[in-house]
Each structure stands twice: as structure tokens, then as C-alpha cells.
Tab-separated table of C-alpha atoms and ligand atoms in Angstrom:
chain	number	residue	atom	x	y	z
A	1	UNK	CA	-106.462	1.261	-73.687
A	2	UNK	CA	-106.964	4.975	-73.061
A	3	UNK	CA	-104.107	7.288	-73.971
A	4	UNK	CA	-103.400	5.476	-77.250
A	5	UNK	CA	-103.947	7.438	-80.446
A	6	UNK	CA	-107.182	6.424	-82.185
A	7	UNK	CA	-108.113	6.355	-85.846
A	8	UNK	CA	-111.432	5.843	-87.610
A	9	UNK	CA	-111.446	3.383	-90.506
A	10	UNK	CA	-114.399	2.129	-92.506
A	11	UNK	CA	-113.385	-1.526	-93.011
A	12	UNK	CA	-112.050	-3.165	-89.867
A	13	UNK	CA	-111.387	-6.776	-88.890
A	14	UNK	CA	-109.001	-8.701	-86.653
A	15	UNK	CA	-105.702	-9.579	-88.342
A	16	UNK	CA	-103.600	-7.676	-90.854
A	17	UNK	CA	-104.856	-4.298	-92.059
A	18	UNK	CA	-103.418	-1.521	-94.236
A	19	UNK	CA	-103.864	2.046	-93.001
A	20	UNK	CA	-103.947	4.387	-96.005
A	21	UNK	CA	-105.162	7.857	-97.010
A	22	UNK	CA	-105.670	10.712	-94.529
A	23	UNK	CA	-105.472	8.469	-91.472
A	24	UNK	CA	-102.174	7.008	-92.745
A	25	UNK	CA	-100.816	10.499	-93.386
A	26	UNK	CA	-101.790	11.653	-89.910
A	27	UNK	CA	-100.294	8.583	-88.219
A	28	UNK	CA	-97.043	8.443	-90.213
A	29	UNK	CA	-96.289	12.042	-91.164
A	30	UNK	CA	-97.942	14.127	-88.461
A	31	UNK	CA	-97.672	11.882	-85.408
A	32	UNK	CA	-94.609	10.061	-86.814
A	33	UNK	CA	-95.735	6.748	-85.344
A	34	UNK	CA	-93.154	4.004	-85.849
A	35	UNK	CA	-93.052	0.225	-86.276
A	36	UNK	CA	-93.834	-1.513	-82.985
A	37	UNK	CA	-95.948	1.323	-81.650
A	38	UNK	CA	-99.570	0.642	-80.689
A	39	UNK	CA	-102.765	2.527	-81.567
A	40	UNK	CA	-106.538	2.072	-81.508
A	41	UNK	CA	-108.810	1.583	-84.519
A	42	UNK	CA	-112.538	2.371	-84.520
A	43	UNK	CA	-115.198	1.870	-87.181
A	44	UNK	CA	-117.877	4.073	-85.582
A	45	UNK	CA	-119.664	1.116	-83.966
A	46	UNK	CA	-118.638	1.833	-80.369
A	47	UNK	CA	-115.939	-0.887	-80.423
A	48	UNK	CA	-112.223	-0.088	-80.296
A	49	UNK	CA	-109.561	-2.465	-81.656
A	50	UNK	CA	-105.948	-2.478	-80.432
A	51	UNK	CA	-103.415	-2.540	-83.254
A	52	UNK	CA	-99.636	-2.730	-83.540
A	53	UNK	CA	-97.681	-1.115	-86.366
A	54	UNK	CA	-95.936	-3.885	-88.311
A	55	UNK	CA	-94.339	-1.688	-90.966
A	56	UNK	CA	-94.433	1.913	-92.222
A	57	UNK	CA	-94.154	2.359	-95.980
A	58	UNK	CA	-94.346	5.402	-98.276
A	59	UNK	CA	-98.121	5.469	-98.604
A	60	UNK	CA	-99.399	2.909	-96.120
A	61	UNK	CA	-98.905	1.315	-92.741
A	62	UNK	CA	-99.317	-2.388	-92.126
A	63	UNK	CA	-101.050	-3.075	-88.830
A	64	UNK	CA	-101.829	-6.215	-86.865
A	65	UNK	CA	-105.300	-5.734	-85.374
A	66	UNK	CA	-106.383	-7.483	-82.156
A	67	UNK	CA	-109.810	-8.343	-80.780
A	68	UNK	CA	-112.153	-5.377	-80.334
A	69	UNK	CA	-113.637	-4.333	-76.997
A	70	UNK	CA	-116.559	-2.021	-76.234
A	71	UNK	CA	-115.222	1.516	-75.782
A	72	UNK	CA	-115.733	2.508	-72.119
A	73	UNK	CA	-116.091	6.191	-73.087
A	74	UNK	CA	-119.173	5.809	-75.237
A	75	UNK	CA	-122.112	8.009	-74.149
A	76	UNK	CA	-124.738	6.210	-72.080
A	77	UNK	CA	-127.331	8.940	-72.574
A	78	UNK	CA	-129.222	9.223	-75.867
A	79	UNK	CA	-129.110	12.956	-76.641
A	80	UNK	CA	-129.825	14.641	-79.974
A	81	UNK	CA	-128.968	18.317	-80.376
A	82	UNK	CA	-130.920	20.256	-82.998
A	83	UNK	CA	-129.631	23.804	-83.494
A	84	UNK	CA	-129.823	26.704	-85.884
A	85	UNK	CA	-126.878	26.926	-88.289
A	86	UNK	CA	-124.690	29.826	-87.128
A	87	UNK	CA	-122.439	32.385	-88.824
A	88	UNK	CA	-118.688	31.813	-89.105
A	89	UNK	CA	-117.256	28.766	-87.396
A	90	UNK	CA	-119.566	28.865	-84.370
A	91	UNK	CA	-121.459	25.771	-85.505
A	92	UNK	CA	-118.134	23.923	-85.578
A	93	UNK	CA	-117.599	24.924	-81.937
A	94	UNK	CA	-121.046	23.532	-81.056
A	95	UNK	CA	-120.327	20.239	-82.877
A	96	UNK	CA	-116.957	19.900	-81.167
A	97	UNK	CA	-118.343	20.522	-77.651
A	98	UNK	CA	-121.500	18.469	-78.171
A	99	UNK	CA	-119.325	15.524	-79.261
A	100	UNK	CA	-117.173	15.820	-76.156
A	101	UNK	CA	-120.317	16.018	-74.013
A	102	UNK	CA	-121.640	12.768	-75.496
A	103	UNK	CA	-124.319	13.886	-77.979
A	104	UNK	CA	-125.205	11.069	-80.394
A	105	UNK	CA	-126.851	13.026	-83.221
A	106	UNK	CA	-126.681	16.645	-84.347
A	107	UNK	CA	-129.193	18.255	-86.707
A	108	UNK	CA	-128.692	21.808	-87.984
A	109	UNK	CA	-131.573	23.802	-89.395
A	110	UNK	CA	-132.327	27.225	-90.813
A	111	UNK	CA	-135.378	29.061	-89.493
A	112	UNK	CA	-137.212	32.326	-90.053
A	113	UNK	CA	-134.567	34.530	-88.379
A	114	UNK	CA	-131.522	32.564	-89.574
A	115	UNK	CA	-128.779	34.671	-91.115
A	116	UNK	CA	-126.318	31.915	-92.102
A	117	UNK	CA	-126.866	29.222	-94.683
A	118	UNK	CA	-125.680	25.668	-95.034
A	119	UNK	CA	-123.782	24.079	-97.922
A	120	UNK	CA	-122.613	20.517	-98.622
A	121	UNK	CA	-119.014	21.555	-97.964
A	122	UNK	CA	-119.966	23.053	-94.607
A	123	UNK	CA	-121.817	19.858	-93.656
A	124	UNK	CA	-118.809	17.693	-94.626
A	125	UNK	CA	-116.612	19.984	-92.531
A	126	UNK	CA	-118.930	19.555	-89.523
A	127	UNK	CA	-118.710	15.758	-89.792
A	128	UNK	CA	-114.907	15.981	-89.842
A	129	UNK	CA	-115.040	18.201	-86.754
A	130	UNK	CA	-117.217	15.596	-85.026
A	131	UNK	CA	-114.777	12.805	-85.952
A	132	UNK	CA	-111.719	14.757	-84.757
A	133	UNK	CA	-113.478	15.679	-81.515
A	134	UNK	CA	-114.448	12.037	-80.910
A	135	UNK	CA	-110.804	10.992	-81.365
A	136	UNK	CA	-109.607	13.687	-78.984
A	137	UNK	CA	-112.033	12.831	-76.185
A	138	UNK	CA	-111.678	9.049	-76.555
A	139	UNK	CA	-114.995	8.037	-78.132
A	140	UNK	CA	-115.292	5.179	-80.619
A	141	UNK	CA	-118.286	6.804	-82.363
A	142	UNK	CA	-118.877	10.320	-83.574
A	143	UNK	CA	-122.265	12.040	-83.901
A	144	UNK	CA	-124.115	12.096	-87.198
A	145	UNK	CA	-124.390	15.719	-88.416
A	146	UNK	CA	-127.279	16.383	-90.779
A	147	UNK	CA	-129.187	19.393	-92.152
A	148	UNK	CA	-132.988	19.663	-92.243
A	149	UNK	CA	-135.419	22.560	-92.637
A	150	UNK	CA	-136.823	23.668	-89.256
A	151	UNK	CA	-140.139	21.790	-89.274
A	152	UNK	CA	-138.641	18.531	-90.593
A	153	UNK	CA	-135.901	18.824	-87.988
A	154	UNK	CA	-138.370	19.034	-85.107
A	155	UNK	CA	-140.333	16.083	-86.512
A	156	UNK	CA	-137.227	13.918	-85.888
A	157	UNK	CA	-138.066	14.193	-82.174
A	158	UNK	CA	-140.954	11.736	-82.601
A	159	UNK	CA	-140.355	8.859	-80.204
A	160	UNK	CA	-137.995	10.728	-77.898
A	161	UNK	CA	-138.991	10.670	-74.235
A	162	UNK	CA	-137.938	14.288	-73.596
A	163	UNK	CA	-138.340	17.117	-76.127
A	164	UNK	CA	-136.812	20.388	-74.941
A	165	UNK	CA	-137.199	23.653	-76.866
A	166	UNK	CA	-134.993	26.444	-75.527
A	167	UNK	CA	-136.965	29.637	-76.058
A	168	UNK	CA	-135.498	33.017	-75.216
A	169	UNK	CA	-138.925	34.581	-74.717
A	170	UNK	CA	-140.394	31.700	-72.654
A	171	UNK	CA	-142.106	32.874	-69.489
A	172	UNK	CA	-142.472	29.365	-67.946
A	173	UNK	CA	-139.442	28.977	-65.683
A	174	UNK	CA	-140.323	25.920	-63.617
A	175	UNK	CA	-139.360	22.996	-65.860
A	176	UNK	CA	-136.611	20.967	-64.201
A	177	UNK	CA	-133.890	20.037	-66.651
A	178	UNK	CA	-132.164	17.668	-64.248
A	179	UNK	CA	-135.154	15.521	-63.318
A	180	UNK	CA	-135.456	13.775	-66.673
A	181	UNK	CA	-134.613	10.272	-67.891
A	182	UNK	CA	-134.581	8.560	-71.249
A	183	UNK	CA	-133.888	9.742	-74.801
A	184	UNK	CA	-133.729	13.532	-75.090
A	185	UNK	CA	-134.086	15.860	-78.082
A	186	UNK	CA	-132.881	19.433	-77.551
A	187	UNK	CA	-133.648	22.410	-79.822
A	188	UNK	CA	-131.731	25.717	-79.721
A	189	UNK	CA	-132.226	28.645	-82.082
A	190	UNK	CA	-129.750	30.543	-84.250
A	191	UNK	CA	-128.453	34.077	-83.586
A	192	UNK	CA	-131.797	35.490	-84.668
A	193	UNK	CA	-133.744	33.311	-82.267
A	194	UNK	CA	-137.249	31.908	-82.791
A	195	UNK	CA	-140.532	33.396	-83.960
A	196	UNK	CA	-143.761	32.967	-81.998
A	197	UNK	CA	-144.984	30.676	-84.790
A	198	UNK	CA	-141.900	28.463	-84.469
A	199	UNK	CA	-142.489	28.176	-80.737
A	200	UNK	CA	-146.127	27.297	-81.407
A	201	UNK	CA	-145.040	24.636	-83.904
A	202	UNK	CA	-142.656	23.158	-81.327
A	203	UNK	CA	-145.513	22.949	-78.813
A	204	UNK	CA	-147.679	21.114	-81.360
A	205	UNK	CA	-144.789	18.643	-81.783
A	206	UNK	CA	-144.916	17.930	-78.053
A	207	UNK	CA	-141.905	20.006	-77.026
A	208	UNK	CA	-141.535	21.543	-73.592
A	209	UNK	CA	-140.567	25.188	-74.137
A	210	UNK	CA	-138.017	26.156	-71.483
A	211	UNK	CA	-136.276	29.309	-70.336
A	212	UNK	CA	-132.553	29.277	-69.577
A	213	UNK	CA	-132.929	32.279	-67.264
A	214	UNK	CA	-133.326	36.013	-67.718
A	215	UNK	CA	-130.149	36.671	-69.686
A	216	UNK	CA	-130.018	36.173	-73.453
A	217	UNK	CA	-127.282	33.585	-74.129
A	218	UNK	CA	-125.378	33.331	-77.381
A	219	UNK	CA	-126.650	30.354	-79.369
A	220	UNK	CA	-123.395	28.473	-78.887
A	221	UNK	CA	-123.488	29.157	-75.145
A	222	UNK	CA	-127.084	27.950	-74.950
A	223	UNK	CA	-126.227	24.732	-76.848
A	224	UNK	CA	-123.212	23.895	-74.700
A	225	UNK	CA	-124.908	24.855	-71.426
A	226	UNK	CA	-128.130	22.986	-72.176
A	227	UNK	CA	-126.400	19.826	-73.392
A	228	UNK	CA	-124.217	19.931	-70.269
A	229	UNK	CA	-127.152	20.231	-67.879
A	230	UNK	CA	-129.176	17.540	-69.674
A	231	UNK	CA	-126.167	15.183	-69.859
A	232	UNK	CA	-125.604	15.704	-66.128
A	233	UNK	CA	-129.298	15.113	-65.394
A	234	UNK	CA	-129.206	11.886	-67.433
A	235	UNK	CA	-126.260	10.615	-65.406
A	236	UNK	CA	-123.737	10.954	-68.235
A	237	UNK	CA	-121.130	12.367	-65.887
A	238	UNK	CA	-121.181	9.356	-63.537
A	239	UNK	CA	-118.156	7.091	-64.073
B	301	SAM	N1	-132.349	36.957	-81.173
B	301	SAM	C1	-132.764	36.571	-79.821
B	301	SAM	C2	-133.022	37.804	-78.973
B	301	SAM	O1	-132.388	38.812	-79.217
B	301	SAM	O2	-133.828	37.677	-78.052
B	301	SAM	C3	-131.679	35.764	-79.142
B	301	SAM	C4	-131.511	34.396	-79.674
B	301	SAM	S1	-130.260	33.549	-78.777
B	301	SAM	C5	-128.854	34.359	-79.345
B	301	SAM	C6	-130.144	32.002	-79.646
B	301	SAM	C7	-130.914	30.851	-79.012
B	301	SAM	O3	-130.344	30.502	-77.759
B	301	SAM	C8	-132.358	31.131	-78.720
B	301	SAM	O4	-133.184	31.004	-79.859
B	301	SAM	C9	-132.651	30.082	-77.674
B	301	SAM	O5	-132.839	28.827	-78.285
B	301	SAM	C10	-131.362	30.061	-76.869
B	301	SAM	N2	-131.408	30.974	-75.727
B	301	SAM	C11	-130.602	32.028	-75.488
B	301	SAM	N3	-130.911	32.606	-74.309
B	301	SAM	C12	-131.952	31.899	-73.788
B	301	SAM	C13	-132.726	31.993	-72.600
B	301	SAM	N4	-132.499	32.937	-71.670
B	301	SAM	N5	-133.737	31.104	-72.404
B	301	SAM	C14	-134.004	30.142	-73.325
B	301	SAM	N6	-133.292	29.986	-74.478
B	301	SAM	C15	-132.270	30.866	-74.698
């Protein structure tokens, strides 16, 4: 069923369904989908439902929805990315790439050296970016995107099998990022990086503080690179 356009709807069941609102507008007025064409519907549960367009009206589309099947593109690995909120639209870039790479949850935080601050509108925007990215890459779920203060954010790692804290001033360079298995919680700092105290707090929460080499990476580079390596190590790239 890949290649078909996909849409996220809240209420979804087999049989007749009306597509309305933003998803209707995108399907009818942007993509100009017509009666008889087929698409995929998802309700963020990992299942995708084939649907055929029965009619296109002024403000809604009538669809006939078939039986749902598990989406083959869903991430197998259980990865949570926890990163400092960044200036401009760089956090949106991180959300978009993390979604494509199969991250299941994203938490943004502000820390001592943060220089950008979160708002409800920005958080809603990040969730929309996650949804759009999931559609583009063929997922039937999109990551949750939430905000928490730094310490509360790291406490969400309780229960994860791997807790990785990317620290730009970490001297320990022997931790292997590819020899891990199980649920993984990754922490990356904002443009201002971490304080010694924040690193200490991460260690008390059971994190492994890791270096990503001698060069200082931009926060967005560190997020994308670290998620990529961890996803690879967890077998996410195997078909
Ligand atoms: N303000 C910091 C400085 O000048 O040293 C740089 C922070 S860096 C832009 C943002 C985040 O990316 C860091 O807090 C860390 O999580 C991660 N990062 C960047 N380079 C890294 C490296 N070589 N090793 C480990 N983490 C790194």
C-alpha cells in the first residue's frame, strides 16, 4: 500500500467515512484527489486503512474504508529523543528528521544555557511537523512532542534500558553506541550546551555520558547523528 497518499484522522472505522477539515482541504484542494482514487487513513495506532474516494463535495469527501493492516514502516526500535529547545526553526528540523529516523517520543527542555524558549504555539507547530513528516516517510504513527523542564525531562528515562547523555566536554570516549539493545533514551543539549551540574544530574539518573568525538557539533547535527547511529545499532535500518 506504499506510495498512496496518507492522512491522519482521529475517528476511524471500516465502512463509510467523511473526510473534513484540514485533511479534506489538503486532499481535495491541494492534491486534487478525485472520486475513485485511493488513499490511506491512519489514526496514530500503527494501523493503516485503505480507502476509496466515493464522492468529493464542497467541504467534505465521502470515503469507503477497508480493513486496516499493520503499517510495515512503523519503527521497531523504541527510541526517545530529549533535546534542548533551539532558536529559530532548528527544533522543527530535529523533529522532522527524528520522525523519519523512527523516534517514538520527543521531549524538548530548557536548561541553564538555553537561549530559546518554548510556547504552546511552538509546541503545537512541532506536533504538526511530526505528523507531516510521518505522512511523508510512510509511518502510521507520529512521535509525541512534549516540553518538560530539564530535570523532569531526564526523569522520563526511568525504565529505559539505555540512557545516553551526549556531553560536549565528556572525556570518556569508549562507550559503544552500536552495541546496545532495548529501549533507548537520548539527551542532547541546546546551542549553549550543558553545565557540569547538569552532567552530574544526568549521571545520578543513570545516564551514560558520551562524547561524539573531538569536534563540537551543532545541536541539530548531534541529534540527527546520534539518533541515526542508535537506530542503526538497534537494527532499525534492517528491512
Ligand atoms: N556550547 C557548547 C560548546 O561551545 O562547547 C556546544 C554545545 S553543542 C552546540 C549542543 C549539544 O550537542 C551539546 O550539549 C551536546 O549534547 C551535543 N554535542 C555537540 N558536540 C558534541 C560532542 N563532540 N560530543 C558530545 N556531544 C556533543
